[in-house]
Coordinates of C-alpha atoms in Angstrom, one line a residue:
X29 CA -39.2 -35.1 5.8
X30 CA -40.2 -37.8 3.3
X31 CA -42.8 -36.4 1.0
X32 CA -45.8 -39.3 0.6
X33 CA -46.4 -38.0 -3.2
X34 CA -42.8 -39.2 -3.6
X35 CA -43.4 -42.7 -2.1
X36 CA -44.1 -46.0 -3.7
X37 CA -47.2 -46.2 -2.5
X38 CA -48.4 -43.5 -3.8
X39 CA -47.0 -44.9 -7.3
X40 CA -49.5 -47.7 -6.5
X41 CA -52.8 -45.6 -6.0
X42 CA -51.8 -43.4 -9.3
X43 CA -51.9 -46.9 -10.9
X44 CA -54.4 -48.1 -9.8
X45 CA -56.9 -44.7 -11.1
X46 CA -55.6 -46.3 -14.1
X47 CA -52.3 -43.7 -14.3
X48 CA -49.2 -44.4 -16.1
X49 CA -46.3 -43.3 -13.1
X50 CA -42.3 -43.3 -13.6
X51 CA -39.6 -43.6 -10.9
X52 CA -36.6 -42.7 -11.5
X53 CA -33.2 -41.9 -9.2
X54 CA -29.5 -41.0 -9.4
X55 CA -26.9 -39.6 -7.1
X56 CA -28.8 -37.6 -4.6
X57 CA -31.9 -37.4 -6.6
X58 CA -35.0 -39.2 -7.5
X59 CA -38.4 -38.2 -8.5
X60 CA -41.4 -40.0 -9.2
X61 CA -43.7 -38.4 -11.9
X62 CA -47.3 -38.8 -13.4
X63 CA -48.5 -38.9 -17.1
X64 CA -51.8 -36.5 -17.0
X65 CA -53.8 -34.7 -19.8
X66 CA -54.3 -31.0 -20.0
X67 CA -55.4 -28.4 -22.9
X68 CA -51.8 -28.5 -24.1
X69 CA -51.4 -31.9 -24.5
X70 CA -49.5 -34.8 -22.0
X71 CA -47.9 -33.7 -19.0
X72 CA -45.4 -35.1 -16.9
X73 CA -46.3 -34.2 -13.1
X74 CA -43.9 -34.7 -10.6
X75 CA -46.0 -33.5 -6.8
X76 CA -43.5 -32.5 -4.3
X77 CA -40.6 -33.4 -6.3
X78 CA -38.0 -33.9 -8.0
X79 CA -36.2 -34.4 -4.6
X80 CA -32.9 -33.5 -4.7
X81 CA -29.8 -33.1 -1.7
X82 CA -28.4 -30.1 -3.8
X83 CA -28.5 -27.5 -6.9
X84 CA -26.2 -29.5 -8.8
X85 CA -28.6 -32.9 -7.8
X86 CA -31.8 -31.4 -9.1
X87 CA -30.2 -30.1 -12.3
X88 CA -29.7 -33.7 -12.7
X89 CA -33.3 -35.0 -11.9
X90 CA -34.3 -32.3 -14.1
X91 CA -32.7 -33.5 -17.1
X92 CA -34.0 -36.4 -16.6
X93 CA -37.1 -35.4 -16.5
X94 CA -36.9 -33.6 -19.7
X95 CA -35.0 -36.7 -21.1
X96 CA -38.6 -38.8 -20.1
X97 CA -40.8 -36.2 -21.2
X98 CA -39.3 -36.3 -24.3
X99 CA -39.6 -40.2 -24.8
X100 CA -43.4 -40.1 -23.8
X101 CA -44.3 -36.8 -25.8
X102 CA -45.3 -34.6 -23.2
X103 CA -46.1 -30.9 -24.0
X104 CA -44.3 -29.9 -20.3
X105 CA -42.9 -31.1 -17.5
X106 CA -45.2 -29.7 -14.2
X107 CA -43.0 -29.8 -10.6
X108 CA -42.6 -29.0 -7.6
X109 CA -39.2 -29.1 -6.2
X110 CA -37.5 -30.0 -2.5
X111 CA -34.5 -29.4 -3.0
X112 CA -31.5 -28.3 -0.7
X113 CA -30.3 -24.7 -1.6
X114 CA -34.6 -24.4 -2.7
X115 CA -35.6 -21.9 0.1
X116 CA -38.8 -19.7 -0.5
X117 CA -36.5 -16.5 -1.1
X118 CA -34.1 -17.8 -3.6
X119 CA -36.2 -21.0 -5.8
X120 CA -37.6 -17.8 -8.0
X121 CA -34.7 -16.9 -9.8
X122 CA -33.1 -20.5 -9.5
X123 CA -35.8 -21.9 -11.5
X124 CA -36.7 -19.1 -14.0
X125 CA -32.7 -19.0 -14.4
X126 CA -33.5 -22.8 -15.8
X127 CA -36.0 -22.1 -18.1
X128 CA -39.0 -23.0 -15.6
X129 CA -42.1 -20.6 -15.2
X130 CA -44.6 -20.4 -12.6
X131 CA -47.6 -22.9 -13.2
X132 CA -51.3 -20.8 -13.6
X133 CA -51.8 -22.2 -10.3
X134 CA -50.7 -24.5 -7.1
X135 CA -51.3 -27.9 -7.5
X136 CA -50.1 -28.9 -3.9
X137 CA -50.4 -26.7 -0.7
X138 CA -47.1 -23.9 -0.8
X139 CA -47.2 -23.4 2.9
X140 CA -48.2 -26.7 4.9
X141 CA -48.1 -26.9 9.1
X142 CA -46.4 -29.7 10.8
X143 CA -45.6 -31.0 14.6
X144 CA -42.8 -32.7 15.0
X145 CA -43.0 -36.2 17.3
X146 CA -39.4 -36.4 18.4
X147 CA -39.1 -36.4 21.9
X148 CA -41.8 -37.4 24.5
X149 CA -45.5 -37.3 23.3
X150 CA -45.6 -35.0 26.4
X151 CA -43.5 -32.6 24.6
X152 CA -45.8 -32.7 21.8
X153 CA -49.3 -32.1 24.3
X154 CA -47.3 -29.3 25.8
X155 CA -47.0 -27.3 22.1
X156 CA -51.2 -27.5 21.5
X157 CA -53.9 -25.8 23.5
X158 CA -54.8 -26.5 26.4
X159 CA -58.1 -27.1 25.4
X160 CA -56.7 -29.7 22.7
X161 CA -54.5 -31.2 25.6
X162 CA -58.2 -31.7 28.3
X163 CA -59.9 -32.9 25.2
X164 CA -58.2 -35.8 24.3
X165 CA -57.4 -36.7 28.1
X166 CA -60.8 -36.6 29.4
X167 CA -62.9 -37.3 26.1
X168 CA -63.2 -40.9 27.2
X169 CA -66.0 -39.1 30.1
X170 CA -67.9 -38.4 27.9
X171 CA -68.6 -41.9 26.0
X172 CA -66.3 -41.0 22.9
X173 CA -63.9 -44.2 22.0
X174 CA -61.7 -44.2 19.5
X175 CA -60.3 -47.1 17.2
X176 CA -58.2 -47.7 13.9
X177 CA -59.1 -49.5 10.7
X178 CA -56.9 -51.2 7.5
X179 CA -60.2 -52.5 6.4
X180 CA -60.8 -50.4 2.8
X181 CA -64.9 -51.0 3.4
X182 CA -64.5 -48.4 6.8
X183 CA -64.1 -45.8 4.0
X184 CA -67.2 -45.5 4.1
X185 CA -67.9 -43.7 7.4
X186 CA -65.3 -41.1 6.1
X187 CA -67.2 -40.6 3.4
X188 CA -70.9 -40.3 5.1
X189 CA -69.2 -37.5 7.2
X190 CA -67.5 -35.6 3.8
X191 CA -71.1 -35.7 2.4
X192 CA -72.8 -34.1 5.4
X193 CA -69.5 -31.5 5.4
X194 CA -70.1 -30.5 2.3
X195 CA -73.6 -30.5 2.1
X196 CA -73.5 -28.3 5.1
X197 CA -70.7 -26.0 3.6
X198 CA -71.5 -25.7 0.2
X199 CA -67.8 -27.4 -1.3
X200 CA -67.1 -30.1 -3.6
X201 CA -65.4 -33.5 -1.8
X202 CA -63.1 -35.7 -3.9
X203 CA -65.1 -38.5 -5.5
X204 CA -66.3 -41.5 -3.6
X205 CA -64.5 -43.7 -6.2
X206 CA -61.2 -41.6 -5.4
X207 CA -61.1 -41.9 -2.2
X208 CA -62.5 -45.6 -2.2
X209 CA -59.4 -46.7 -4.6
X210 CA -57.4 -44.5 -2.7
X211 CA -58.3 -46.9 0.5
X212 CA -58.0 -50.2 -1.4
X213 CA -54.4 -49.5 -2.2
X214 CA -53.0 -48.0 1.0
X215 CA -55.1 -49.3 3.8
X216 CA -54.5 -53.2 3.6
X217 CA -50.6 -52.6 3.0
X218 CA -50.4 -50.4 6.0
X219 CA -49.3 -47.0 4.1
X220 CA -52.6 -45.3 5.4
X221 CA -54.7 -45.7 8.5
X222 CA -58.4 -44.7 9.1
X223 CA -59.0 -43.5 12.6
X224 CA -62.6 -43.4 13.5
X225 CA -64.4 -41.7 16.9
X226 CA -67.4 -43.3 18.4
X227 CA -70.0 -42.2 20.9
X228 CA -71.2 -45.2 22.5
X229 CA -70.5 -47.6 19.2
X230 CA -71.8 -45.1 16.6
X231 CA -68.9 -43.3 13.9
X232 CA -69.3 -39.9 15.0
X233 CA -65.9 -38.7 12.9
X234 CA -63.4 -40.2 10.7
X235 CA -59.5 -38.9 9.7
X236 CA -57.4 -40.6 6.8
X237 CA -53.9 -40.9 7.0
X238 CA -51.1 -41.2 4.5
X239 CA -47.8 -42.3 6.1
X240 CA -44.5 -42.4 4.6
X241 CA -40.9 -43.7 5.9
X242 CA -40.9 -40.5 8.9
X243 CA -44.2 -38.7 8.1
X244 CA -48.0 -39.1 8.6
X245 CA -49.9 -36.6 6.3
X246 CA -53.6 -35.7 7.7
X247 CA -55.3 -36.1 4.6
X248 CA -59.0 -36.4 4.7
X249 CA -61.2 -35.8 7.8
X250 CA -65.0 -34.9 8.5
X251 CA -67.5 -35.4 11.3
X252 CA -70.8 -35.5 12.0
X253 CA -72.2 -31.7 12.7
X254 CA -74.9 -33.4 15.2
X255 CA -72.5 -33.8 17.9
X256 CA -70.0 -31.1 17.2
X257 CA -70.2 -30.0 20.8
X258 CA -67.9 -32.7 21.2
X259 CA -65.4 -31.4 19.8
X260 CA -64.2 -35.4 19.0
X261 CA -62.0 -34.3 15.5
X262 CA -59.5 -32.6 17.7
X263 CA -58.6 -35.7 20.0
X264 CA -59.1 -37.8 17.1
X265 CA -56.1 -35.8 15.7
X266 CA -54.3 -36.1 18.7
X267 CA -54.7 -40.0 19.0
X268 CA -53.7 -40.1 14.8
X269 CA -50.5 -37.9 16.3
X270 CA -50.0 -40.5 19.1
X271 CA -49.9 -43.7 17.1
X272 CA -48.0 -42.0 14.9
X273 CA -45.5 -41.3 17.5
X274 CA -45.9 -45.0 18.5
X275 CA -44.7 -45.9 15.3
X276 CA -41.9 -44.3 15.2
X277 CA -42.5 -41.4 12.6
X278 CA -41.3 -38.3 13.5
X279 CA -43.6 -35.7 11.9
X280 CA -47.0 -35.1 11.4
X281 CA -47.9 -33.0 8.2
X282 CA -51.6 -31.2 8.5
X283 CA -51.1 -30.2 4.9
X284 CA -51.9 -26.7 3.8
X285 CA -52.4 -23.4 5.9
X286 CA -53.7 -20.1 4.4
X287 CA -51.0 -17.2 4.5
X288 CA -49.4 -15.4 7.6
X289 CA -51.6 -12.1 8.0
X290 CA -54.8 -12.9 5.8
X291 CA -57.7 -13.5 8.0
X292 CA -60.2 -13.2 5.1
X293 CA -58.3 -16.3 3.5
X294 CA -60.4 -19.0 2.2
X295 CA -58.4 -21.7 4.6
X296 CA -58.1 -19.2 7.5
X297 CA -60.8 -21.4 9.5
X298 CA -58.7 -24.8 8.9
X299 CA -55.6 -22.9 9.6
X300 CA -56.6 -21.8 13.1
X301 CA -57.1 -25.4 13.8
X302 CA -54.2 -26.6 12.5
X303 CA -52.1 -24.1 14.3
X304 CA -54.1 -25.1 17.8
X305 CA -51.9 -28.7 17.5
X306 CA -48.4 -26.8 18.2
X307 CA -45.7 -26.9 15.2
X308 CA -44.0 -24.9 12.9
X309 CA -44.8 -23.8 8.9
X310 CA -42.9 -25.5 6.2
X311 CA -42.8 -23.2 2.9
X312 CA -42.0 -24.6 -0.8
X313 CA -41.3 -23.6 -3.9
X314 CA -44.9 -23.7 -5.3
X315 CA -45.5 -25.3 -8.6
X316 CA -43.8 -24.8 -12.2
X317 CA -43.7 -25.6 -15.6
X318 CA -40.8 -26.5 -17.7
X319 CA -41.7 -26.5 -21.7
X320 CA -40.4 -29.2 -23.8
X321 CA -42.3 -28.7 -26.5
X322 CA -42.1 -24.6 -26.8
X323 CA -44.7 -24.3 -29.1
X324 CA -47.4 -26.0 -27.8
X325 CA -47.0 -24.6 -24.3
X326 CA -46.9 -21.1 -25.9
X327 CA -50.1 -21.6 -27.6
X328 CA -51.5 -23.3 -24.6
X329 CA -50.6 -20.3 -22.3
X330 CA -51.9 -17.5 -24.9
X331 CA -55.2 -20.1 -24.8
X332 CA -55.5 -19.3 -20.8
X333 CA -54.4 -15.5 -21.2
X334 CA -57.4 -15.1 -23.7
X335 CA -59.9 -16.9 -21.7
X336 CA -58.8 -15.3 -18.9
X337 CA -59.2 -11.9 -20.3
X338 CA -62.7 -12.9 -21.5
X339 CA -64.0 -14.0 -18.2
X340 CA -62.9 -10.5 -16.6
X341 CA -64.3 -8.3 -19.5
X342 CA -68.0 -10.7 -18.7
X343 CA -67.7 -10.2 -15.1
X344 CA -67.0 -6.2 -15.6
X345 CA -70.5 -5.8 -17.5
X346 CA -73.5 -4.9 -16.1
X347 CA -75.8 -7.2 -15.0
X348 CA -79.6 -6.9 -16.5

């Protein structure tokens, strides 16, 4: 799978938030990697990456990493590596073994859910429910049309929809402005797609998608809660899988799933959903941190173990 986050388009929507975003590649590795801010200092952030075809490549991409870091005076270097000879079992030790710890916490999904397109689309229907399979066949009955869009102003219905979602749910979307540059850079080139459902004209859902050279990630999607009898986000997920299909893309990643075995999990509803559309899990490594400047990221991590502590001794006292 080619990981968007790794892409050169993606390089273009980090520059344009106004980013500073290095690419860089050798024998069997290459990585593409963000300048941010944090408490310690600069970090360089490498999502889904460095991507490497062995050990031996990513020891590689790591020194150069390091090497960059170094130039641009980061405090750390934060990753998340595909790498062959990474599985879930081993990365631990293979990382901590080079000097890498785990970050405070995930910055991209560690367990994501995808269907894979090779083969007829039939193939694909036949992995989903069959209630996902009569949805998107007989949805047309019932006056739901569905159509695409490269025009970054159609941004817009995705966000009306994320503004009633959270409204009605009580969570915090990505800005407007995000999500808006995020549509100026990827929709007219053709590296994302909005897909939009209509009842008889009116937007009555919206999904975003991110494509790279063989995946489509499902990035953003919302509807709107006064016709959610319709049911019109699952075969509006079924048609994003079908053009993808069309296209010639082989996978289709719904991005991150809650845990095997914890139904109390804060993505456990979004996981069912995901899991409806057929598939298989996909596990990574999960995000660390490689110091370069020891000092600084030692004082930064005593920083987060005392405020840490201090927000569990406040929590622990009684409440007037």
């Amino acid at each position: 799978m080619d990981h968007f986050l790794q892409t050169p388009a993606w390089a273009d929507v980090q520059r344009a938030l106004g980013r500073r975003v290095h690419e860089e590649s050798g024998p069997g590795w290459s990585f593409l990697a963000i300048e941010e801010k944090n408490p310690a200092g600069k970090v360089l952030y490498s999502p889904y990456g460095p991507v490497a075809d062995s050990v031996e490549a990513f020891d590689a991409a790591t020194a150069a990493l390091v090497a960059l870091a170094k130039e641009v005076h980061a405090v750390f270097v934060r990753m998340e590596p595909v790498a062959a000879g990474f599985t879930t079992s081993d990365a631990g030790p293979l990382l901590r073994a080079r000097g890498l710890r785990p970050a405070p916490v995930n910055q991209q999904p560690e367990l994501s859910w995808v269907v894979d397109l090779e083969g007829d689309f039939k193939e694909v229907l036949a992995g989903m429910k069959p209630t996902n399979r009569n949805l998107y066949r007989n949805i047309h009955k019932k006056g739901v049309t569905f159509r695409t869009s490269q025009d970054p102003a159609d941004i817009s219905v995705l966000l009306h929809f994320l503004h009633l979602t959270a409204a009605r749910n009580g969570f915090k979307p990505q800005s407007d402005g995000y999500l808006t540059t995020v549509a100026q850079s990827l929709l007219p080139s053709g590296a994302g797609t909005l897909f939009i459902a209509e009842l008889e004209g009116e937007p009555i859902a919206a999904a975003f998608a991110y494509d790279s050279a063989d995946t489509r990630v499902y990035a953003h999607a919302a509807l709107d809660d006064a016709h959610r009898k319709l049911s019109a986000g699952i075969p509006l997920l079924v048609n994003l899988m079908a053009d993808a299909k069309e296209k010639g893309l082989k996978h289709v990643d719904l991005w991150g799933v809650a845990p095997e075995g914890e139904p109390d999990h804060k993505w456990a509803g979004f996981t069912a959903f995901k899991k409806s559309f057929g598939g298989r899990g996909v596990s990574y490594p999960g995000t660390w941190d490689l110091p370069v400047n020891k000092a600084r990221y030692g004082a930064y991590q005593l920083a987060r173990k005392l405020r840490d502590t201090a927000k569990t001794l406040r929590n622990k006292l009684p409440r007037p």
